[in-house]
Amino acid sequence: MEMESTLKKGGGETELMHPGHVACPGCGAAIAMKLALKALGPQTMVVIPACCWGIIAGAYPQSSLGVPLLQMAFAAAGAAASGLRAALDARGEDETFVMAWAGDGGTFDIGLQSLSGAVERNEDFIYVCYDNEAYMNTGVQRSSATPYGTRTTTTPGEQWKRSGKKNIIEIMAAHRIPYAATASIAYPHDLIRKFKKAARLKGGSRFIHLYAPCPTGWGIPSEVSVRVARLAVQTNSFPLYEVENGLHYTLNFKGDAPVGDYLGPQGRFKHLSSQDMDAIQKRVDEDWEVLLKRIDSVKLLKQPAEMRSYDRYREH
């Protein structure tokens, strides 16, 4: 009901994603694109590297999108979006948004060099990473966005992944880009607000890390996709927050549910013992504390110098 209300009231009037596409039932990436285009509107051009959405969009001359689409090589989303922006500017079409739309493999791993180069130049585009935490399009292989404890086809059996998820927002914040934010399909009002904010900040690089479950890869029924995405936020496994100019943090939601509520329904975590669950809870709590400290440190920077000295005195 919340989703229907948002689509009717929060977004634009024009439907820019057509029915009949080939996304799996419950695909978080399909829901994400529908909401993103609702927020940005028809004057948008989309760059898509190799990923699930390269299939969902359809083969030329067919397309499931009502906006122009440029399919691109796996590693080149950042470079292609930069070139498209330059071409539009040369034609005087500065009111058209360029949105790069890549999965976690094309962002965290294969496309990171291209993305870093583009945002270091502060290219004028919106880059969206729809994160389903593995290479789902080619058979559920692990990526550097795959979280600790996950079984994939390249981390099977007792070889489940024992390293953590790369923090892509902190990498983007280190580039001091105008805007970086996390979003989730389970919070459509917040998602649409962030896309509209990114649109208003036109003129530099804006990055949105969008949480989008994959029922096939995660071992969940398609009808619980949004509920699992909501649990990721409610357990602080995927916090919702924004970073402006690399320094100014805003927390959008504070969860308090145990991480087991989120991991339990998913087939990819069924092998974990209670001790493993405790270890993951500890990791989530540590990451959450680091995020809160970053937010507090910014508040401290905003205080007058004499207040900062007083705080240091009190600590000793």
Coordinates of C-alpha atoms in Angstrom, one line a residue:
M1 CA 0.0 0.0 0.0
E2 CA 2.9 2.4 0.9
M3 CA 4.5 1.7 -2.5
E4 CA 1.3 2.3 -4.4
S5 CA 0.7 5.6 -2.6
T6 CA 4.3 6.7 -3.3
L7 CA 4.0 5.9 -7.0
K8 CA 0.8 7.9 -7.2
K9 CA 1.7 10.9 -5.1
G10 CA 5.5 11.1 -4.6
G11 CA 6.7 10.7 -8.2
G12 CA 5.9 12.2 -11.5
E13 CA 2.7 11.5 -13.5
T14 CA 4.4 9.8 -16.4
E15 CA 5.1 6.1 -16.2
L16 CA 8.6 5.6 -17.6
M17 CA 9.0 1.8 -17.1
H18 CA 6.8 -0.4 -19.2
P19 CA 5.3 -3.8 -18.2
G20 CA 6.4 -6.9 -20.0
H21 CA 10.1 -6.7 -19.1
V22 CA 12.0 -9.8 -18.2
A23 CA 13.0 -9.1 -14.6
C24 CA 12.5 -12.0 -12.1
P25 CA 9.4 -11.7 -9.9
G26 CA 10.2 -9.6 -6.8
C27 CA 13.4 -8.2 -8.4
G28 CA 14.6 -5.3 -6.3
A29 CA 16.4 -3.7 -9.2
A30 CA 13.2 -3.4 -11.2
I31 CA 11.4 -1.7 -8.3
A32 CA 14.4 0.6 -7.9
M33 CA 14.4 1.7 -11.5
K34 CA 10.7 2.4 -11.5
L35 CA 11.0 4.6 -8.4
A36 CA 14.2 6.4 -9.7
L37 CA 12.6 7.4 -13.0
K38 CA 9.4 8.5 -11.2
A39 CA 11.7 10.9 -9.3
L40 CA 13.8 12.2 -12.2
G41 CA 11.2 12.3 -15.0
P42 CA 11.3 11.9 -18.8
Q43 CA 14.3 14.2 -19.4
T44 CA 16.7 11.6 -18.4
M45 CA 19.2 9.5 -20.3
V46 CA 20.4 6.2 -18.8
V47 CA 23.8 4.5 -19.1
I48 CA 23.8 0.8 -18.3
P49 CA 26.9 -1.4 -18.2
A50 CA 26.8 -5.2 -18.2
C51 CA 24.5 -6.3 -15.4
C52 CA 21.0 -7.7 -14.8
W53 CA 19.5 -4.4 -16.1
G54 CA 21.3 -4.9 -19.4
I55 CA 18.8 -7.8 -19.9
I56 CA 15.8 -6.3 -18.2
A57 CA 16.0 -3.3 -20.5
G58 CA 15.6 -5.5 -23.5
A59 CA 17.4 -5.9 -26.9
Y60 CA 17.3 -3.1 -29.4
P61 CA 14.9 -2.0 -30.9
Q62 CA 12.8 -3.0 -27.9
S63 CA 13.1 -1.3 -24.5
S64 CA 11.3 -1.5 -21.2
L65 CA 12.2 2.1 -20.5
G66 CA 10.5 5.2 -21.8
V67 CA 13.8 7.2 -21.8
P68 CA 16.9 6.9 -24.1
L69 CA 19.3 4.1 -23.0
L70 CA 23.0 3.5 -23.8
Q71 CA 24.3 0.0 -23.1
M72 CA 27.9 0.0 -22.2
A73 CA 30.9 -2.3 -21.4
F74 CA 31.1 -3.7 -17.8
A75 CA 34.0 -1.4 -16.7
A76 CA 32.9 1.8 -18.5
A77 CA 29.8 3.3 -16.8
G78 CA 31.6 6.2 -15.3
A79 CA 33.5 7.1 -18.5
A80 CA 30.5 6.6 -20.7
A81 CA 28.3 8.8 -18.5
S82 CA 31.0 11.5 -18.6
G83 CA 31.2 11.4 -22.4
L84 CA 27.4 11.5 -22.7
R85 CA 27.3 14.5 -20.4
A86 CA 29.9 16.3 -22.5
A87 CA 28.0 15.5 -25.7
L88 CA 24.7 16.9 -24.3
D89 CA 26.5 20.0 -23.1
A90 CA 28.0 20.5 -26.5
R91 CA 24.5 20.4 -28.0
G92 CA 23.2 22.8 -25.3
E93 CA 21.0 20.2 -23.7
D94 CA 22.0 21.0 -20.2
E95 CA 18.5 20.3 -18.7
T96 CA 18.8 16.5 -19.5
F97 CA 19.9 14.3 -16.6
V98 CA 22.5 11.6 -17.2
M99 CA 22.1 8.6 -14.9
A100 CA 24.6 5.8 -14.8
W101 CA 22.9 2.6 -13.5
A102 CA 25.2 -0.2 -12.5
G103 CA 25.1 -3.3 -10.3
D104 CA 27.5 -3.9 -7.4
G105 CA 29.9 -5.8 -9.6
G106 CA 30.1 -3.0 -12.1
T107 CA 30.6 -0.5 -9.3
F108 CA 32.4 -2.0 -6.4
D109 CA 34.7 -4.1 -8.5
I110 CA 35.0 -3.9 -12.3
G111 CA 33.8 -0.3 -12.8
L112 CA 35.5 1.3 -9.7
Q113 CA 38.4 2.8 -11.6
S114 CA 36.2 4.4 -14.2
L115 CA 33.8 5.7 -11.5
S116 CA 36.7 7.1 -9.3
G117 CA 38.1 8.9 -12.3
A118 CA 34.8 10.5 -13.2
V119 CA 33.9 11.6 -9.7
E120 CA 37.4 12.9 -9.1
R121 CA 36.7 15.2 -12.0
N122 CA 33.3 16.0 -10.4
E123 CA 31.5 15.0 -13.6
D124 CA 27.9 16.2 -13.8
F125 CA 25.8 13.0 -13.5
I126 CA 23.9 10.8 -11.1
Y127 CA 25.5 7.4 -10.6
V128 CA 23.3 4.7 -9.1
C129 CA 24.6 1.4 -7.8
Y130 CA 21.7 -1.0 -7.3
D131 CA 23.3 -3.4 -4.9
N132 CA 22.1 -7.1 -4.8
E133 CA 25.3 -8.2 -3.2
A134 CA 26.7 -10.5 -5.9
Y135 CA 27.0 -11.0 -9.7
M136 CA 23.4 -12.2 -10.1
N137 CA 23.2 -11.9 -13.8
T138 CA 26.0 -14.5 -14.4
G139 CA 25.2 -17.0 -11.7
V140 CA 25.4 -15.6 -8.2
Q141 CA 29.2 -15.2 -7.9
R142 CA 30.5 -13.2 -5.0
S143 CA 31.5 -9.5 -5.4
S144 CA 33.2 -7.2 -3.0
A145 CA 29.7 -6.0 -2.0
T146 CA 28.8 -9.6 -0.8
P147 CA 28.6 -9.5 3.0
Y148 CA 30.5 -11.6 5.5
G149 CA 28.9 -15.0 6.0
T150 CA 27.3 -15.4 2.5
R151 CA 27.3 -18.6 0.4
T152 CA 27.5 -17.9 -3.3
T153 CA 28.5 -20.2 -6.2
T154 CA 32.1 -19.0 -5.8
T155 CA 32.0 -19.2 -2.0
P156 CA 30.1 -22.5 -1.6
G157 CA 29.7 -25.0 1.3
E158 CA 32.2 -24.3 4.0
Q159 CA 34.0 -21.8 1.8
W160 CA 31.4 -19.1 2.6
K161 CA 32.7 -15.6 2.4
R162 CA 34.8 -14.5 5.4
S163 CA 35.6 -11.0 4.4
G164 CA 33.3 -8.0 4.8
K165 CA 31.5 -5.7 2.4
K166 CA 33.4 -2.8 0.9
N167 CA 32.1 0.6 2.1
I168 CA 31.4 2.3 -1.2
I169 CA 29.8 5.4 0.4
E170 CA 33.0 6.1 2.3
I171 CA 35.0 5.7 -0.9
M172 CA 32.7 8.3 -2.6
A173 CA 32.8 10.6 0.4
A174 CA 36.6 10.5 0.2
H175 CA 36.3 12.1 -3.2
R176 CA 34.4 15.0 -1.6
I177 CA 31.6 14.8 -4.2
P178 CA 28.6 17.0 -3.6
Y179 CA 26.2 14.2 -2.6
A180 CA 26.4 10.5 -1.6
A181 CA 23.5 8.7 -0.1
T182 CA 22.2 5.2 0.7
A183 CA 18.6 4.3 -0.2
S184 CA 16.3 1.2 -0.1
I185 CA 13.4 0.0 -2.1
A186 CA 11.6 -0.6 1.2
Y187 CA 11.6 3.1 2.0
P188 CA 10.2 4.6 -1.3
H189 CA 9.4 8.1 0.1
D190 CA 13.0 8.4 1.3
L191 CA 14.3 7.0 -2.0
I192 CA 12.4 9.4 -4.2
R193 CA 13.4 12.3 -1.9
K194 CA 17.0 11.5 -2.4
F195 CA 16.8 11.2 -6.2
K196 CA 15.0 14.6 -6.3
K197 CA 17.7 16.1 -4.1
A198 CA 20.4 14.6 -6.3
A199 CA 18.6 16.2 -9.3
R200 CA 18.5 19.6 -7.6
L201 CA 22.3 19.4 -6.9
K202 CA 23.0 19.4 -10.7
G203 CA 26.5 20.4 -11.6
G204 CA 28.6 17.8 -10.0
S205 CA 28.8 14.1 -9.2
R206 CA 26.0 12.5 -7.1
F207 CA 26.1 8.9 -6.0
I208 CA 23.3 6.8 -4.7
H209 CA 23.9 3.3 -3.2
L210 CA 20.5 1.6 -3.6
Y211 CA 19.7 -1.6 -1.7
A212 CA 17.9 -4.0 -4.0
P213 CA 17.4 -7.7 -3.0
C214 CA 17.6 -10.5 -5.5
P215 CA 15.1 -13.3 -4.6
T216 CA 16.9 -15.8 -6.8
G217 CA 20.4 -15.2 -5.4
W218 CA 19.3 -14.7 -1.8
G219 CA 17.1 -17.7 -1.5
I220 CA 13.9 -15.9 -0.6
P221 CA 10.3 -16.0 -2.0
S222 CA 9.7 -13.1 -4.4
E223 CA 6.8 -11.8 -2.3
V224 CA 9.1 -11.0 0.7
S225 CA 11.7 -9.0 -1.2
V226 CA 10.6 -5.7 0.1
R227 CA 10.2 -7.0 3.6
V228 CA 13.8 -8.4 3.7
A229 CA 15.0 -5.0 2.4
R230 CA 13.2 -3.3 5.2
L231 CA 14.7 -5.7 7.8
A232 CA 18.2 -4.8 6.5
V233 CA 17.6 -1.2 7.5
Q234 CA 15.8 -2.0 10.8
T235 CA 18.7 -4.1 11.9
N236 CA 21.3 -1.4 10.9
S237 CA 22.8 -3.9 8.4
F238 CA 22.2 -1.3 5.7
P239 CA 21.9 2.2 7.3
L240 CA 20.1 5.0 5.5
Y241 CA 22.2 8.2 5.5
E242 CA 23.5 11.0 3.4
V243 CA 26.9 12.7 3.0
E244 CA 27.3 16.1 1.5
N245 CA 30.7 17.3 0.2
G246 CA 32.3 14.4 1.9
L247 CA 31.9 15.8 5.4
H248 CA 28.3 16.6 6.4
Y249 CA 26.5 13.4 7.5
T250 CA 22.7 13.0 8.0
L251 CA 21.3 9.8 9.5
N252 CA 17.8 9.0 8.2
F253 CA 16.8 6.0 10.3
K254 CA 17.9 4.3 13.5
G255 CA 17.2 0.6 13.8
D256 CA 17.1 -1.6 16.9
A257 CA 16.1 -5.1 15.6
P258 CA 18.6 -8.1 16.0
V259 CA 20.5 -8.9 12.8
G260 CA 19.1 -12.5 13.0
D261 CA 15.7 -11.2 12.0
Y262 CA 17.2 -10.1 8.7
L263 CA 19.6 -13.1 8.0
G264 CA 17.2 -15.8 9.2
P265 CA 14.7 -15.8 6.2
Q266 CA 17.5 -15.9 3.6
G267 CA 18.8 -19.2 2.1
R268 CA 22.3 -17.8 1.6
F269 CA 22.8 -17.6 5.4
K270 CA 21.1 -20.9 6.4
H271 CA 24.4 -22.5 7.1
L272 CA 25.5 -20.1 9.8
S273 CA 25.7 -21.2 13.4
S274 CA 24.5 -19.2 16.4
Q275 CA 28.2 -18.3 17.0
D276 CA 28.4 -17.0 13.4
M277 CA 25.3 -15.0 13.9
D278 CA 26.8 -13.4 17.0
A279 CA 30.0 -12.5 15.1
I280 CA 27.9 -10.8 12.4
Q281 CA 25.9 -8.9 15.0
K282 CA 29.2 -7.7 16.5
R283 CA 30.4 -6.6 13.0
V284 CA 27.1 -4.7 12.4
D285 CA 27.3 -3.1 15.8
E286 CA 30.9 -2.0 15.2
D287 CA 30.1 -0.5 11.8
W288 CA 27.1 1.3 13.3
E289 CA 29.2 2.8 16.0
V290 CA 31.8 4.0 13.4
L291 CA 29.0 5.7 11.5
L292 CA 27.6 7.4 14.6
K293 CA 31.1 8.6 15.5
R294 CA 31.5 10.1 12.0
I295 CA 28.3 12.0 12.5
D296 CA 29.3 13.2 16.0
S297 CA 32.8 14.2 14.7
V298 CA 31.2 16.5 12.2
K299 CA 29.1 18.1 14.9
L300 CA 32.3 18.6 16.9
L301 CA 33.9 20.3 13.9
K302 CA 31.0 22.7 13.7
Q303 CA 31.5 23.8 17.3
P304 CA 33.5 27.0 18.2
A305 CA 37.2 26.3 18.8
E306 CA 36.9 27.0 22.6
M307 CA 34.2 24.4 22.9
R308 CA 36.3 21.8 21.1
S309 CA 39.1 22.5 23.6
Y310 CA 36.7 22.2 26.5
D311 CA 35.5 18.8 25.2
R312 CA 39.1 17.5 25.0
Y313 CA 39.7 18.7 28.5
R314 CA 36.7 16.9 29.8
E315 CA 37.8 13.6 28.1
H316 CA 41.1 13.8 30.1

